[in-house]
Amino acid sequence: MSNNNKKWFSLNLGRKDKESSGSCGCGKTSGGCGSHASETTEMTDEAFAEAAINASIGEERVKDGFEQVFDVKMDRRSAFKKLTASLLIGAGAVSTSCSMISGDESKEKAQIDWEEQFKGNYKLMTDEEKQATVDRLMRSYELRTGKNISMSSKNAEDDVLFGYAFNISKCQGYMDCVNACVEENNQDRDSQMQYIRIHEMKDGKGFNFNEADDNYYHEVPAEGHFYMGTQCFHCDNPPCVEVCPVQATWREADGLVVVDYDWCVGCRYCMAACPYDGRRFNWSKPEVPEAEVNHNQHYLGNRLRKKGVMEKCTFCVQRSRAGKNPACVEACPTGARIFGNLLDPKSTIRWVLENKKVFRLKEDLGTEPKFWYFMD
Amino acid sequence: MRRFKVLKSLIRDSLDTITHGSRKYHLWMAALTFIMLVGMYCYSIQLDQGLSVTGMTDKVSWGLYISNFTFLVGVAAAAVMLVMPTYVLKDIDFKQAVLIGEGVAVAALIMCLAFVIADMGGPSVLWHMIPGIGVFNFPNSMLTWDVLVLNGYLFLNITIPFYILFRHYQGKKSKKSVYVPGAFISVFWAVAIHLVTAFLYQGLQARPFWNNALLGPRFLASAFAAGPALIILVLAIIRSYTTFKIEDKTIKKIAMVVTVAAQINLIMLISELFKEFYAPTHHSESAYYLFFGLDGKNALLPWIWTAISLNVLATVILTFHKLRNNFKVLFFACFILFIAIWIEKGFGLIVPGFIPGPYGKIAEYTPTGIEIGVTLGIWALGAFVFTILAKTAIGIEIGKLRYKK
Ligand code: SF4
Ligand code: SF4
């Protein structure tokens, strides 16, 4: 994203001059970006199983995430494996995978667990490695539950930068977006995790968040009130990304700020750094009843999480990269939510930015949210 | 080869010393072990069920663990206040105290690392943070800086005393040319661990309570008050329970350090309060919450006012020579100062950073029993490590432990 491409108001406060898509490991600069994923998505069951086994056992044939960080051949890698084998972590996996009596399936399961425990950071993976981990995760889910899911590792497309606009005059506080989001993104039902918050504000008090109520249970729209939704704003200069000690969260080339749930160590530094309450943490093991699991998943999006990791709104990466609107946009009965490609001059979002008086929250912080508010 | 033999003998001898002692010593170690076991049990529950067993939530996402971590970094950094005069300024006086000070630093650093690990959601993938194997977001993330400087400081504080003790153990003198450069580095390093830890919070534009230029310097001042205060207390205990000779002069000199640091700390506190309350802005709300409560939510009020009164009282006591030179009064002042700074630089600093939340929501934080259990366990671990280190060091220094050829 070069600056002269920008068609919307920008404060440029505290903004570093970054290389184009430099904050993304799979951007054009590294040459790893592409849409090869689509070739492999349509596989027969057999081919898929073969690929999964290859991915998990044929270490020599399919590079996994380890090489990318190690960048050396097997010797150091296996040395590390031996080293860690003495640790408690994964000890169960070793014992199962070495045991003679266990069946093929549990052996495979253990193998997958092992590979998953020691894979690299998704951000730095090549497309093949991404595909391999996604295959492993799908196979693992099948082994565990007997059900199939489809998980995508689709990369960002060129010339796409996602943005969002929220019409304060239209929102009536129905919270259909909140429910649609929870269902779409497989959020923990036990703790009632929600990415979106709707703030109910009193007319005539301005945008007074302090007195707003984001936890109301009465009939809406309430007399004398208006509503304002917040979620992760997918900042263009996201402070949450800078602070992560392990680069488990980053900004993709299409502007989505995502988390690799398997790489996150759960330090919650990003949560402290986010000025918009955009992040949610899995304080305990997330529970989604099997019948309610959304099986259409993306590695960076709504795949099932584990305890002790960070998650957040991804603008429904599994939908938006497939050319659909996020679930909240689709669910909104009033049309208050607008989503689209900021680089497409004909998109609705661009029309809104050019023709409405838009503003963003806490612009003085220099975070450059890609989430605008406007009124009719 | 000879070195290995000496090392083996040293380890055997020190194992021997730490397993033998008076009844009181055994009781002390047994009590610590018991608390550690309780802490481990609590931690196993936390591992099993996740961090939901703590009082932390999405609203207040750091609590007791990170508070104690922050405070202990300060304690660790304080060892330097003793290192400097002894090694560098050739003030022989302090030599005895320095080994103890460095022992305190090692114990504090081990506690720091334990607190960070206790706070992690995924301790099993901690290797992601190891440079070279994982992905180390250096230099962007201040947390990676912190990991580096803390481990570097730990290394320095283990190697320097180890070298000295190792030489003394063989009845040799330690060579200045070896340890003085190390001591010099550790002086700068101590300031670094402190500033970097402050920058961890200071660099977050999302949290106005922390995003304040005075945070780093105030960290330093309070650290140089609390750390040496703890060392004075430890020296007092060692003096009365062992034959290790610590002169009054030494304690008085350290008391001087504590006094100056406490005074500077108080001045900075006044400056901070002035800024927050003379012309309060939207960003002063956290401070309002801390000192007066907001919307009837005032969980921190009793704590912070205790801290402030103890702080002022201790500083006043320390400021008067007559009072400071009376050891009973001095020890009392050090004790209350330590408690005051533990509150102030611990949860008095961390928790209000999250309150009110980004959209003005006030959700309070109360630690759970399990969290407190883990915390006590880690403190017991620190005391345990320190006792072992100190007992060996004292044994060598008073000549009881010597290498026999
Ligand atoms: S809103 Fe928060 S979580 Fe989302 S990109 Fe911005 S800083 Fe990060
Ligand atoms: S919680 Fe996870 S994503 Fe957030 S800073 Fe820590 S490791 Fe990075």
PDB file of C-alpha atoms in Angstrom, chain B residues 84-272:
ATOM      1  CA  MET B  84      29.102  -0.409  42.223  1.00  0.00           C
ATOM      2  CA  PRO B  85      30.856   0.862  45.354  1.00  0.00           C
ATOM      3  CA  THR B  86      32.491  -2.445  46.156  1.00  0.00           C
ATOM      4  CA  TYR B  87      33.987  -3.579  42.935  1.00  0.00           C
ATOM      5  CA  VAL B  88      34.379  -0.350  41.163  1.00  0.00           C
ATOM      6  CA  LEU B  89      35.010   2.261  43.811  1.00  0.00           C
ATOM      7  CA  LYS B  90      37.127  -0.116  45.891  1.00  0.00           C
ATOM      8  CA  ASP B  91      34.970   0.340  48.956  1.00  0.00           C
ATOM      9  CA  ILE B  92      35.984  -2.819  50.786  1.00  0.00           C
ATOM     10  CA  ASP B  93      33.255  -2.333  53.281  1.00  0.00           C
ATOM     11  CA  PHE B  94      30.574  -3.615  51.003  1.00  0.00           C
ATOM     12  CA  LYS B  95      32.249  -6.791  49.856  1.00  0.00           C
ATOM     13  CA  GLN B  96      30.378  -8.979  52.306  1.00  0.00           C
ATOM     14  CA  ALA B  97      27.077  -7.444  51.447  1.00  0.00           C
ATOM     15  CA  VAL B  98      27.614  -7.738  47.741  1.00  0.00           C
ATOM     16  CA  LEU B  99      27.551 -11.501  47.623  1.00  0.00           C
ATOM     17  CA  ILE B 100      24.312 -11.403  49.538  1.00  0.00           C
ATOM     18  CA  GLY B 101      22.967  -8.706  47.230  1.00  0.00           C
ATOM     19  CA  GLU B 102      23.774 -10.761  44.186  1.00  0.00           C
ATOM     20  CA  GLY B 103      22.147 -13.763  45.802  1.00  0.00           C
ATOM     21  CA  VAL B 104      19.006 -11.676  46.262  1.00  0.00           C
ATOM     22  CA  ALA B 105      19.227 -10.669  42.609  1.00  0.00           C
ATOM     23  CA  VAL B 106      19.468 -14.270  41.430  1.00  0.00           C
ATOM     24  CA  ALA B 107      16.534 -15.327  43.577  1.00  0.00           C
ATOM     25  CA  ALA B 108      14.484 -12.338  42.398  1.00  0.00           C
ATOM     26  CA  LEU B 109      15.226 -13.080  38.755  1.00  0.00           C
ATOM     27  CA  ILE B 110      14.255 -16.705  39.131  1.00  0.00           C
ATOM     28  CA  MET B 111      10.997 -15.532  40.668  1.00  0.00           C
ATOM     29  CA  CYS B 112      10.510 -13.087  37.790  1.00  0.00           C
ATOM     30  CA  LEU B 113      10.868 -15.829  35.217  1.00  0.00           C
ATOM     31  CA  ALA B 114       8.581 -18.095  37.222  1.00  0.00           C
ATOM     32  CA  PHE B 115       5.918 -15.383  37.372  1.00  0.00           C
ATOM     33  CA  VAL B 116       6.102 -14.796  33.637  1.00  0.00           C
ATOM     34  CA  ILE B 117       5.723 -18.489  32.951  1.00  0.00           C
ATOM     35  CA  ALA B 118       2.858 -18.765  35.424  1.00  0.00           C
ATOM     36  CA  ASP B 119       1.122 -15.987  33.535  1.00  0.00           C
ATOM     37  CA  MET B 120       1.423 -17.622  30.106  1.00  0.00           C
ATOM     38  CA  GLY B 121      -1.602 -19.175  28.542  1.00  0.00           C
ATOM     39  CA  GLY B 122       0.469 -21.757  26.687  1.00  0.00           C
ATOM     40  CA  PRO B 123       3.550 -22.776  28.663  1.00  0.00           C
ATOM     41  CA  SER B 124       3.936 -25.844  26.433  1.00  0.00           C
ATOM     42  CA  VAL B 125       4.809 -23.681  23.433  1.00  0.00           C
ATOM     43  CA  LEU B 126       7.202 -21.463  25.317  1.00  0.00           C
ATOM     44  CA  TRP B 127       9.943 -22.574  22.948  1.00  0.00           C
ATOM     45  CA  HIS B 128       8.396 -20.253  20.394  1.00  0.00           C
ATOM     46  CA  MET B 129      10.128 -17.518  22.361  1.00  0.00           C
ATOM     47  CA  ILE B 130      13.596 -19.022  22.262  1.00  0.00           C
ATOM     48  CA  PRO B 131      15.704 -17.079  19.774  1.00  0.00           C
ATOM     49  CA  GLY B 132      16.889 -19.245  16.936  1.00  0.00           C
ATOM     50  CA  ILE B 133      14.362 -22.014  17.435  1.00  0.00           C
ATOM     51  CA  GLY B 134      11.226 -19.936  17.637  1.00  0.00           C
ATOM     52  CA  VAL B 135      10.454 -16.551  16.176  1.00  0.00           C
ATOM     53  CA  PHE B 136      11.795 -13.748  18.284  1.00  0.00           C
ATOM     54  CA  ASN B 137      10.105 -10.458  17.473  1.00  0.00           C
ATOM     55  CA  PHE B 138      13.200  -8.428  18.180  1.00  0.00           C
ATOM     56  CA  PRO B 139      13.549  -5.466  18.294  1.00  0.00           C
ATOM     57  CA  ASN B 140       9.875  -4.562  17.878  1.00  0.00           C
ATOM     58  CA  SER B 141       8.452  -6.158  20.973  1.00  0.00           C
ATOM     59  CA  MET B 142       9.635  -4.822  24.310  1.00  0.00           C
ATOM     60  CA  LEU B 143       8.879  -8.200  25.808  1.00  0.00           C
ATOM     61  CA  THR B 144      11.692  -9.741  23.783  1.00  0.00           C
ATOM     62  CA  TRP B 145      14.027  -7.049  25.073  1.00  0.00           C
ATOM     63  CA  ASP B 146      12.937  -7.923  28.542  1.00  0.00           C
ATOM     64  CA  VAL B 147      13.605 -11.616  27.996  1.00  0.00           C
ATOM     65  CA  LEU B 148      17.103 -10.789  26.771  1.00  0.00           C
ATOM     66  CA  VAL B 149      18.070  -8.376  29.499  1.00  0.00           C
ATOM     67  CA  LEU B 150      16.621 -10.471  32.310  1.00  0.00           C
ATOM     68  CA  ASN B 151      18.441 -13.601  31.224  1.00  0.00           C
ATOM     69  CA  GLY B 152      21.630 -11.653  30.612  1.00  0.00           C
ATOM     70  CA  TYR B 153      21.407 -10.158  34.065  1.00  0.00           C
ATOM     71  CA  LEU B 154      20.747 -13.553  35.566  1.00  0.00           C
ATOM     72  CA  PHE B 155      23.849 -14.857  33.814  1.00  0.00           C
ATOM     73  CA  LEU B 156      25.982 -11.975  35.102  1.00  0.00           C
ATOM     74  CA  ASN B 157      24.720 -12.352  38.625  1.00  0.00           C
ATOM     75  CA  ILE B 158      25.418 -16.044  38.657  1.00  0.00           C
ATOM     76  CA  THR B 159      28.849 -15.944  37.073  1.00  0.00           C
ATOM     77  CA  ILE B 160      30.434 -13.073  39.004  1.00  0.00           C
ATOM     78  CA  PRO B 161      29.743 -14.387  42.513  1.00  0.00           C
ATOM     79  CA  PHE B 162      30.418 -17.899  41.333  1.00  0.00           C
ATOM     80  CA  TYR B 163      33.861 -16.902  40.132  1.00  0.00           C
ATOM     81  CA  ILE B 164      34.651 -15.153  43.390  1.00  0.00           C
ATOM     82  CA  LEU B 165      33.368 -17.968  45.549  1.00  0.00           C
ATOM     83  CA  PHE B 166      35.067 -20.586  43.425  1.00  0.00           C
ATOM     84  CA  ARG B 167      38.418 -18.888  43.946  1.00  0.00           C
ATOM     85  CA  HIS B 168      37.861 -18.398  47.657  1.00  0.00           C
ATOM     86  CA  TYR B 169      36.820 -21.996  47.965  1.00  0.00           C
ATOM     87  CA  GLN B 170      40.246 -23.028  46.766  1.00  0.00           C
ATOM     88  CA  GLY B 171      41.805 -20.565  49.156  1.00  0.00           C
ATOM     89  CA  LYS B 172      42.884 -18.270  46.328  1.00  0.00           C
ATOM     90  CA  LYS B 173      42.245 -14.593  45.871  1.00  0.00           C
ATOM     91  CA  SER B 174      39.883 -13.581  43.075  1.00  0.00           C
ATOM     92  CA  LYS B 175      41.510 -11.632  40.277  1.00  0.00           C
ATOM     93  CA  LYS B 176      40.281  -8.105  39.844  1.00  0.00           C
ATOM     94  CA  SER B 177      40.934  -8.112  36.119  1.00  0.00           C
ATOM     95  CA  VAL B 178      38.343 -10.850  35.745  1.00  0.00           C
ATOM     96  CA  TYR B 179      35.436  -9.640  37.810  1.00  0.00           C
ATOM     97  CA  VAL B 180      35.679  -5.870  37.606  1.00  0.00           C
ATOM     98  CA  PRO B 181      34.694  -5.685  33.918  1.00  0.00           C
ATOM     99  CA  GLY B 182      31.805  -8.025  34.685  1.00  0.00           C
ATOM    100  CA  ALA B 183      30.764  -5.828  37.566  1.00  0.00           C
ATOM    101  CA  PHE B 184      30.909  -2.756  35.351  1.00  0.00           C
ATOM    102  CA  ILE B 185      28.637  -4.373  32.798  1.00  0.00           C
ATOM    103  CA  SER B 186      26.193  -5.456  35.440  1.00  0.00           C
ATOM    104  CA  VAL B 187      25.906  -1.878  36.687  1.00  0.00           C
ATOM    105  CA  PHE B 188      24.619  -0.715  33.329  1.00  0.00           C
ATOM    106  CA  TRP B 189      22.670  -3.870  32.889  1.00  0.00           C
ATOM    107  CA  ALA B 190      20.728  -3.347  36.097  1.00  0.00           C
ATOM    108  CA  VAL B 191      19.556   0.051  34.929  1.00  0.00           C
ATOM    109  CA  ALA B 192      18.657  -1.548  31.616  1.00  0.00           C
ATOM    110  CA  ILE B 193      16.484  -4.298  33.062  1.00  0.00           C
ATOM    111  CA  HIS B 194      14.585  -1.704  34.902  1.00  0.00           C
ATOM    112  CA  LEU B 195      14.069   0.749  32.133  1.00  0.00           C
ATOM    113  CA  VAL B 196      13.164  -1.988  29.686  1.00  0.00           C
ATOM    114  CA  THR B 197      10.572  -3.371  32.059  1.00  0.00           C
ATOM    115  CA  ALA B 198       9.132   0.101  32.473  1.00  0.00           C
ATOM    116  CA  PHE B 199       9.105   0.569  28.695  1.00  0.00           C
ATOM    117  CA  LEU B 200       7.042  -2.591  28.455  1.00  0.00           C
ATOM    118  CA  TYR B 201       4.167  -0.584  29.883  1.00  0.00           C
ATOM    119  CA  GLN B 202       5.242   2.905  28.975  1.00  0.00           C
ATOM    120  CA  GLY B 203       5.119   2.115  25.264  1.00  0.00           C
ATOM    121  CA  LEU B 204       1.422   1.299  25.144  1.00  0.00           C
ATOM    122  CA  GLN B 205      -0.540   4.231  23.770  1.00  0.00           C
ATOM    123  CA  ALA B 206      -3.690   2.304  24.585  1.00  0.00           C
ATOM    124  CA  ARG B 207      -3.184   2.696  28.347  1.00  0.00           C
ATOM    125  CA  PRO B 208      -2.776   6.349  29.349  1.00  0.00           C
ATOM    126  CA  PHE B 209      -2.036   5.399  32.947  1.00  0.00           C
ATOM    127  CA  TRP B 210       1.220   3.779  31.837  1.00  0.00           C
ATOM    128  CA  ASN B 211       1.944   5.879  28.774  1.00  0.00           C
ATOM    129  CA  ASN B 212       3.790   8.485  30.785  1.00  0.00           C
ATOM    130  CA  ALA B 213       7.408   9.546  30.565  1.00  0.00           C
ATOM    131  CA  LEU B 214       7.974   9.406  34.304  1.00  0.00           C
ATOM    132  CA  LEU B 215       7.255   5.699  34.538  1.00  0.00           C
ATOM    133  CA  GLY B 216      10.811   4.569  33.774  1.00  0.00           C
ATOM    134  CA  PRO B 217      12.618   6.927  36.147  1.00  0.00           C
ATOM    135  CA  ARG B 218      10.100   6.213  38.888  1.00  0.00           C
ATOM    136  CA  PHE B 219      10.695   2.547  38.441  1.00  0.00           C
ATOM    137  CA  LEU B 220      14.375   3.101  39.015  1.00  0.00           C
ATOM    138  CA  ALA B 221      13.892   5.238  42.106  1.00  0.00           C
ATOM    139  CA  SER B 222      11.471   2.867  43.749  1.00  0.00           C
ATOM    140  CA  ALA B 223      13.654  -0.103  42.866  1.00  0.00           C
ATOM    141  CA  PHE B 224      16.682   1.450  44.449  1.00  0.00           C
ATOM    142  CA  ALA B 225      14.638   2.011  47.559  1.00  0.00           C
ATOM    143  CA  ALA B 226      12.898  -1.352  47.837  1.00  0.00           C
ATOM    144  CA  GLY B 227      15.793  -3.562  46.791  1.00  0.00           C
ATOM    145  CA  PRO B 228      18.431  -2.331  49.234  1.00  0.00           C
ATOM    146  CA  ALA B 229      15.733  -2.144  51.928  1.00  0.00           C
ATOM    147  CA  LEU B 230      15.217  -5.864  51.456  1.00  0.00           C
ATOM    148  CA  ILE B 231      18.967  -6.439  51.506  1.00  0.00           C
ATOM    149  CA  ILE B 232      19.253  -4.586  54.821  1.00  0.00           C
ATOM    150  CA  LEU B 233      16.578  -6.829  56.298  1.00  0.00           C
ATOM    151  CA  VAL B 234      18.304  -9.934  54.960  1.00  0.00           C
ATOM    152  CA  LEU B 235      21.662  -8.809  56.310  1.00  0.00           C
ATOM    153  CA  ALA B 236      20.073  -8.191  59.690  1.00  0.00           C
ATOM    154  CA  ILE B 237      18.730 -11.725  59.754  1.00  0.00           C
ATOM    155  CA  ILE B 238      22.004 -13.234  58.590  1.00  0.00           C
ATOM    156  CA  ARG B 239      23.887 -11.222  61.182  1.00  0.00           C
ATOM    157  CA  SER B 240      21.851 -12.550  64.041  1.00  0.00           C
ATOM    158  CA  TYR B 241      21.703 -16.181  62.916  1.00  0.00           C
ATOM    159  CA  THR B 242      25.189 -16.844  61.543  1.00  0.00           C
ATOM    160  CA  THR B 243      28.757 -15.989  62.398  1.00  0.00           C
ATOM    161  CA  PHE B 244      29.060 -14.066  59.149  1.00  0.00           C
ATOM    162  CA  LYS B 245      30.390 -10.654  60.083  1.00  0.00           C
ATOM    163  CA  ILE B 246      28.593  -7.662  58.683  1.00  0.00           C
ATOM    164  CA  GLU B 247      29.719  -4.361  60.037  1.00  0.00           C
ATOM    165  CA  ASP B 248      27.380  -1.635  61.175  1.00  0.00           C
ATOM    166  CA  LYS B 249      29.109   0.644  58.724  1.00  0.00           C
ATOM    167  CA  THR B 250      27.944  -1.459  55.820  1.00  0.00           C
ATOM    168  CA  ILE B 251      24.329  -1.406  56.866  1.00  0.00           C
ATOM    169  CA  LYS B 252      24.499   2.331  57.482  1.00  0.00           C
ATOM    170  CA  LYS B 253      25.853   2.919  54.021  1.00  0.00           C
ATOM    171  CA  ILE B 254      23.118   0.888  52.412  1.00  0.00           C
ATOM    172  CA  ALA B 255      20.596   2.773  54.529  1.00  0.00           C
ATOM    173  CA  MET B 256      21.921   5.954  52.978  1.00  0.00           C
ATOM    174  CA  VAL B 257      21.201   4.560  49.517  1.00  0.00           C
ATOM    175  CA  VAL B 258      17.685   3.606  50.547  1.00  0.00           C
ATOM    176  CA  THR B 259      17.067   7.057  51.970  1.00  0.00           C
ATOM    177  CA  VAL B 260      18.091   8.969  48.886  1.00  0.00           C
ATOM    178  CA  ALA B 261      16.132   6.663  46.601  1.00  0.00           C
ATOM    179  CA  ALA B 262      13.038   6.895  48.800  1.00  0.00           C
ATOM    180  CA  GLN B 263      13.218  10.679  48.782  1.00  0.00           C
ATOM    181  CA  ILE B 264      13.526  10.873  45.008  1.00  0.00           C
ATOM    182  CA  ASN B 265      10.680   8.415  44.692  1.00  0.00           C
ATOM    183  CA  LEU B 266       8.473  10.588  46.838  1.00  0.00           C
ATOM    184  CA  ILE B 267       9.247  13.676  44.784  1.00  0.00           C
ATOM    185  CA  MET B 268       8.265  11.850  41.627  1.00  0.00           C
ATOM    186  CA  LEU B 269       5.076  10.626  43.251  1.00  0.00           C
ATOM    187  CA  ILE B 270       4.154  14.214  44.041  1.00  0.00           C
ATOM    188  CA  SER B 271       4.868  15.222  40.458  1.00  0.00           C
ATOM    189  CA  GLU B 272       2.675  12.432  39.192  1.00  0.00           C
TER     190      GLU B 272
END
